[in-house]
């Protein structure tokens, strides 16, 4: 049971999130000493982490909030041996779903005080940028970019809308994809999408790499190569409904290192868009930190 907690919240959170944090705090304070700090910038977050000491860091937020905290700790060299916990408050909460966490704040707080700590993998690129849940490029990144325009108004249905819009004008990349140094696809074959999954879903429950789990020391790598316009449309229409695996031009592999190189592409890492770049390499850091999860 955690007895000293540092709860980090979003300084720009709305009324609903503040009410959810209050509900979580009512549970946490029955079992632990809790300090609550709101942050609104990377600089504020870094200052807060200076005071974390040996306390369990509890993130109240979504995938982006977890990403920000893990990135800051990794950059500081303070992630190894650290225990984190999560109160899901985001729109998608995909990492929370993979971990089996309740999406109700009070129920998630009960996991914080009564759960178990599991060693959890992290994905890191050559520039030291982390991915907690999933990074994808091609159609997935484009769908995420388009979906973000709807997300603020419509919440989690923004991603399916973005995917359907992308289906009308799908991208086509010429890239080499290597998994553990083995070439999966080369630049002579058009690629619609590549995903590197430490977690199972993106976009609020779309199971892009449904068998991925962040405790096995590997990532699941999806490569989609539908050739014709109708094949690409069929894949993207299936995507929001987690039926893309039924498409004949989809492969999912497992590995520890993934390299993509070729024509310029954007990357969507935990909802953060980066790029364009011509090459990127991701590697798994097994058991990089501990996450509090429900008891099995």
Tab-separated table of C-alpha atoms in Angstrom, residues 6-260:
chain	number	residue	atom	x	y	z
A	6	UNK	CA	2.491	13.029	-5.176
A	7	UNK	CA	-0.633	13.649	-7.270
A	8	UNK	CA	0.036	15.673	-10.425
A	9	UNK	CA	-2.956	17.290	-12.125
A	10	UNK	CA	-3.447	19.465	-15.191
A	11	UNK	CA	-3.500	23.150	-14.286
A	12	UNK	CA	-5.916	23.826	-17.138
A	13	UNK	CA	-8.420	21.097	-16.196
A	14	UNK	CA	-12.117	21.850	-16.429
A	15	UNK	CA	-14.839	21.495	-13.833
A	16	UNK	CA	-15.579	17.843	-14.581
A	17	UNK	CA	-11.932	16.860	-14.162
A	18	UNK	CA	-11.642	18.819	-10.906
A	19	UNK	CA	-14.680	16.973	-9.564
A	20	UNK	CA	-13.133	13.650	-10.589
A	21	UNK	CA	-9.867	14.586	-8.840
A	22	UNK	CA	-11.822	15.458	-5.692
A	23	UNK	CA	-13.537	12.057	-5.817
A	24	UNK	CA	-10.168	10.329	-6.200
A	25	UNK	CA	-8.654	12.362	-3.366
A	26	UNK	CA	-11.436	11.347	-0.998
A	27	UNK	CA	-10.351	7.725	-1.520
A	28	UNK	CA	-6.598	8.321	-1.539
A	29	UNK	CA	-6.579	10.322	1.682
A	30	UNK	CA	-8.226	7.454	3.547
A	31	UNK	CA	-5.020	5.464	3.038
A	32	UNK	CA	-2.157	7.825	2.250
A	33	UNK	CA	-0.525	11.185	2.733
A	34	UNK	CA	-1.188	13.058	-0.529
A	35	UNK	CA	0.306	16.240	-1.922
A	36	UNK	CA	-1.584	17.667	-4.909
A	37	UNK	CA	0.223	19.857	-7.441
A	38	UNK	CA	-1.216	21.320	-10.661
A	39	UNK	CA	1.178	21.945	-13.551
A	40	UNK	CA	0.635	23.876	-16.772
A	41	UNK	CA	4.007	23.608	-18.536
A	42	UNK	CA	7.011	21.288	-18.873
A	43	UNK	CA	9.006	23.684	-16.708
A	44	UNK	CA	6.445	23.526	-13.893
A	45	UNK	CA	6.327	19.745	-14.196
A	46	UNK	CA	10.104	19.512	-13.920
A	47	UNK	CA	10.063	21.708	-10.814
A	48	UNK	CA	7.432	19.472	-9.214
A	49	UNK	CA	9.406	16.319	-9.973
A	50	UNK	CA	12.359	17.861	-8.148
A	51	UNK	CA	10.339	17.339	-4.968
A	52	UNK	CA	9.072	13.817	-5.707
A	53	UNK	CA	11.772	12.041	-3.677
A	54	UNK	CA	10.691	8.425	-3.048
A	55	UNK	CA	6.978	9.078	-3.302
A	56	UNK	CA	4.716	7.296	-5.778
A	57	UNK	CA	3.867	9.758	-8.564
A	58	UNK	CA	0.145	9.624	-9.367
A	59	UNK	CA	-0.843	11.154	-12.709
A	60	UNK	CA	-4.390	12.495	-12.970
A	61	UNK	CA	-4.953	12.759	-16.706
A	62	UNK	CA	-4.901	10.937	-20.011
A	63	UNK	CA	-2.250	9.387	-22.241
A	64	UNK	CA	-0.700	12.787	-22.936
A	65	UNK	CA	-0.293	13.489	-19.230
A	66	UNK	CA	1.335	10.117	-18.579
A	67	UNK	CA	3.588	10.690	-21.584
A	68	UNK	CA	4.675	14.089	-20.248
A	69	UNK	CA	5.527	12.764	-16.773
A	70	UNK	CA	7.381	9.700	-18.083
A	71	UNK	CA	9.274	11.848	-20.599
A	72	UNK	CA	10.335	14.285	-17.886
A	73	UNK	CA	11.483	11.496	-15.565
A	74	UNK	CA	13.334	9.708	-18.376
A	75	UNK	CA	15.077	12.908	-19.466
A	76	UNK	CA	16.134	13.570	-15.865
A	77	UNK	CA	17.508	10.035	-15.519
A	78	UNK	CA	15.023	9.514	-12.698
A	79	UNK	CA	12.693	6.901	-14.179
A	80	UNK	CA	14.477	3.670	-13.237
A	81	UNK	CA	13.085	2.302	-9.986
A	82	UNK	CA	10.245	4.847	-9.979
A	83	UNK	CA	6.651	3.804	-9.266
A	84	UNK	CA	3.837	5.597	-11.081
A	85	UNK	CA	0.068	5.324	-10.788
A	86	UNK	CA	-2.752	6.686	-12.923
A	87	UNK	CA	-6.158	8.268	-12.379
A	88	UNK	CA	-7.603	8.276	-15.925
A	89	UNK	CA	-9.117	11.654	-16.830
A	90	UNK	CA	-8.349	11.900	-20.538
A	91	UNK	CA	-10.553	11.586	-23.598
A	92	UNK	CA	-9.103	8.312	-24.847
A	93	UNK	CA	-7.381	6.750	-21.805
A	94	UNK	CA	-5.875	4.051	-23.988
A	95	UNK	CA	-2.942	3.248	-21.722
A	96	UNK	CA	-5.322	2.932	-18.777
A	97	UNK	CA	-7.406	0.484	-20.829
A	98	UNK	CA	-4.362	-1.649	-21.604
A	99	UNK	CA	-3.426	-1.702	-17.906
A	100	UNK	CA	-6.957	-2.785	-16.974
A	101	UNK	CA	-7.573	0.327	-14.870
A	102	UNK	CA	-11.119	1.482	-14.062
A	103	UNK	CA	-12.046	4.663	-15.922
A	104	UNK	CA	-13.989	5.944	-12.894
A	105	UNK	CA	-11.718	8.212	-10.832
A	106	UNK	CA	-12.720	6.892	-7.407
A	107	UNK	CA	-12.371	3.272	-8.539
A	108	UNK	CA	-8.971	4.037	-10.061
A	109	UNK	CA	-7.918	5.611	-6.747
A	110	UNK	CA	-8.763	2.330	-5.001
A	111	UNK	CA	-6.318	0.610	-7.369
A	112	UNK	CA	-3.650	3.167	-6.423
A	113	UNK	CA	-4.004	2.263	-2.748
A	114	UNK	CA	-4.720	-1.449	-3.129
A	115	UNK	CA	-3.134	-2.549	-6.385
A	116	UNK	CA	0.230	-4.097	-7.217
A	117	UNK	CA	3.267	-2.632	-8.954
A	118	UNK	CA	4.228	-4.267	-12.267
A	119	UNK	CA	7.475	-3.617	-14.154
A	120	UNK	CA	6.440	-1.737	-17.285
A	121	UNK	CA	8.211	-1.342	-20.626
A	122	UNK	CA	8.966	1.936	-22.350
A	123	UNK	CA	9.612	2.707	-26.026
A	124	UNK	CA	12.368	5.255	-26.740
A	125	UNK	CA	13.588	6.688	-30.041
A	126	UNK	CA	17.125	7.704	-31.021
A	127	UNK	CA	16.516	11.255	-29.773
A	128	UNK	CA	15.442	10.099	-26.311
A	129	UNK	CA	11.758	10.796	-26.953
A	130	UNK	CA	9.480	8.270	-25.248
A	131	UNK	CA	6.321	6.442	-26.214
A	132	UNK	CA	4.292	5.060	-23.345
A	133	UNK	CA	1.391	3.516	-25.247
A	134	UNK	CA	1.673	3.622	-29.047
A	135	UNK	CA	3.399	5.406	-31.899
A	136	UNK	CA	2.119	5.224	-35.446
A	137	UNK	CA	2.757	6.816	-38.810
A	138	UNK	CA	1.060	7.072	-42.171
A	139	UNK	CA	-2.710	6.753	-42.062
A	140	UNK	CA	-2.774	6.449	-38.277
A	141	UNK	CA	-0.899	9.706	-37.757
A	142	UNK	CA	-3.060	11.442	-40.351
A	143	UNK	CA	-6.239	10.128	-38.707
A	144	UNK	CA	-4.981	11.343	-35.336
A	145	UNK	CA	-4.188	14.780	-36.766
A	146	UNK	CA	-7.624	15.082	-38.380
A	147	UNK	CA	-9.372	13.602	-35.339
A	148	UNK	CA	-7.764	16.172	-33.032
A	149	UNK	CA	-9.828	18.851	-34.768
A	150	UNK	CA	-13.005	17.072	-33.647
A	151	UNK	CA	-11.785	15.818	-30.280
A	152	UNK	CA	-12.382	19.040	-28.355
A	153	UNK	CA	-16.014	19.195	-29.477
A	154	UNK	CA	-16.942	15.521	-29.622
A	155	UNK	CA	-14.496	13.695	-27.347
A	156	UNK	CA	-13.378	10.162	-28.196
A	157	UNK	CA	-15.501	9.912	-31.375
A	158	UNK	CA	-13.081	12.413	-32.919
A	159	UNK	CA	-10.631	9.638	-33.843
A	160	UNK	CA	-13.141	7.536	-35.850
A	161	UNK	CA	-14.166	10.703	-37.682
A	162	UNK	CA	-10.507	11.411	-38.442
A	163	UNK	CA	-10.010	7.836	-39.678
A	164	UNK	CA	-13.015	8.053	-41.988
A	165	UNK	CA	-11.848	11.421	-43.356
A	166	UNK	CA	-8.398	9.925	-43.968
A	167	UNK	CA	-10.022	7.039	-45.840
A	168	UNK	CA	-11.221	9.500	-48.471
A	169	UNK	CA	-7.653	10.667	-49.192
A	170	UNK	CA	-5.275	8.063	-47.758
A	171	UNK	CA	-1.499	8.630	-47.630
A	172	UNK	CA	0.974	6.297	-49.289
A	173	UNK	CA	4.513	6.040	-47.915
A	174	UNK	CA	7.632	4.571	-49.475
A	175	UNK	CA	9.548	3.362	-46.463
A	176	UNK	CA	11.685	0.471	-45.319
A	177	UNK	CA	10.431	-1.153	-42.119
A	178	UNK	CA	12.870	-3.269	-40.131
A	179	UNK	CA	11.996	-5.234	-36.997
A	180	UNK	CA	15.006	-6.556	-35.077
A	181	UNK	CA	17.126	-5.899	-38.210
A	182	UNK	CA	14.896	-8.030	-40.455
A	183	UNK	CA	13.328	-6.147	-43.391
A	184	UNK	CA	9.540	-6.474	-43.254
A	185	UNK	CA	8.767	-4.210	-46.205
A	186	UNK	CA	11.009	-2.143	-48.476
A	187	UNK	CA	10.621	1.117	-50.368
A	188	UNK	CA	9.407	-0.642	-53.528
A	189	UNK	CA	6.088	-1.447	-51.813
A	190	UNK	CA	3.649	1.335	-50.810
A	191	UNK	CA	2.866	1.421	-47.085
A	192	UNK	CA	-0.371	2.831	-45.736
A	193	UNK	CA	0.411	2.610	-42.037
A	194	UNK	CA	2.958	1.443	-39.467
A	195	UNK	CA	2.199	1.184	-35.751
A	196	UNK	CA	4.517	0.326	-32.859
A	197	UNK	CA	2.309	-0.780	-29.992
A	198	UNK	CA	3.405	-1.007	-26.378
A	199	UNK	CA	-0.316	-0.879	-25.561
A	200	UNK	CA	-3.290	-2.336	-27.369
A	201	UNK	CA	-5.401	0.629	-28.451
A	202	UNK	CA	-5.400	4.231	-29.659
A	203	UNK	CA	-8.072	6.871	-30.126
A	204	UNK	CA	-10.183	5.851	-27.140
A	205	UNK	CA	-10.398	2.102	-27.704
A	206	UNK	CA	-9.465	1.359	-31.334
A	207	UNK	CA	-7.395	-1.796	-30.898
A	208	UNK	CA	-4.611	-1.114	-33.353
A	209	UNK	CA	-2.283	-3.786	-31.912
A	210	UNK	CA	-4.799	-5.800	-29.871
A	211	UNK	CA	-2.369	-8.315	-28.357
A	212	UNK	CA	0.258	-5.788	-27.251
A	213	UNK	CA	0.902	-5.450	-23.553
A	214	UNK	CA	3.551	-3.344	-21.848
A	215	UNK	CA	5.087	-5.971	-19.578
A	216	UNK	CA	6.563	-8.506	-22.006
A	217	UNK	CA	9.743	-6.749	-23.172
A	218	UNK	CA	8.552	-6.426	-26.778
A	219	UNK	CA	6.358	-4.221	-28.956
A	220	UNK	CA	3.767	-5.343	-31.486
A	221	UNK	CA	4.461	-3.870	-34.931
A	222	UNK	CA	1.612	-3.453	-37.400
A	223	UNK	CA	2.428	-2.937	-41.078
A	224	UNK	CA	-0.462	-2.270	-43.483
A	225	UNK	CA	0.257	-2.475	-47.227
A	226	UNK	CA	-3.075	-2.509	-49.104
A	227	UNK	CA	-2.231	-1.671	-52.724
A	228	UNK	CA	-5.229	-0.324	-54.597
A	229	UNK	CA	-7.600	2.529	-53.725
A	230	UNK	CA	-10.411	0.157	-52.781
A	231	UNK	CA	-8.103	-1.962	-50.614
A	232	UNK	CA	-6.830	1.133	-48.789
A	233	UNK	CA	-10.375	2.392	-48.314
A	234	UNK	CA	-11.459	-0.997	-46.956
A	235	UNK	CA	-8.636	-1.025	-44.412
A	236	UNK	CA	-9.331	2.488	-43.151
A	237	UNK	CA	-13.065	1.926	-42.902
A	238	UNK	CA	-12.390	-1.114	-40.703
A	239	UNK	CA	-9.875	0.776	-38.550
A	240	UNK	CA	-12.248	2.650	-36.186
A	241	UNK	CA	-14.082	-0.585	-35.457
A	242	UNK	CA	-10.949	-2.648	-34.683
A	243	UNK	CA	-11.565	-4.946	-37.663
A	244	UNK	CA	-8.482	-3.972	-39.653
A	245	UNK	CA	-6.743	-7.247	-38.732
A	246	UNK	CA	-9.211	-8.981	-41.027
A	247	UNK	CA	-7.622	-7.198	-43.971
A	248	UNK	CA	-5.357	-9.454	-46.035
A	249	UNK	CA	-2.577	-6.876	-46.363
A	250	UNK	CA	-1.984	-6.413	-42.634
A	251	UNK	CA	0.906	-8.001	-40.755
A	252	UNK	CA	1.597	-7.818	-37.033
A	253	UNK	CA	5.027	-8.829	-35.771
A	254	UNK	CA	6.825	-8.637	-32.454
A	255	UNK	CA	10.257	-7.300	-31.655
A	256	UNK	CA	12.496	-5.109	-29.528
A	257	UNK	CA	13.801	-2.657	-32.134
A	258	UNK	CA	11.914	-1.031	-35.019
A	259	UNK	CA	13.415	1.210	-37.704
A	260	UNK	CA	11.458	3.071	-40.386
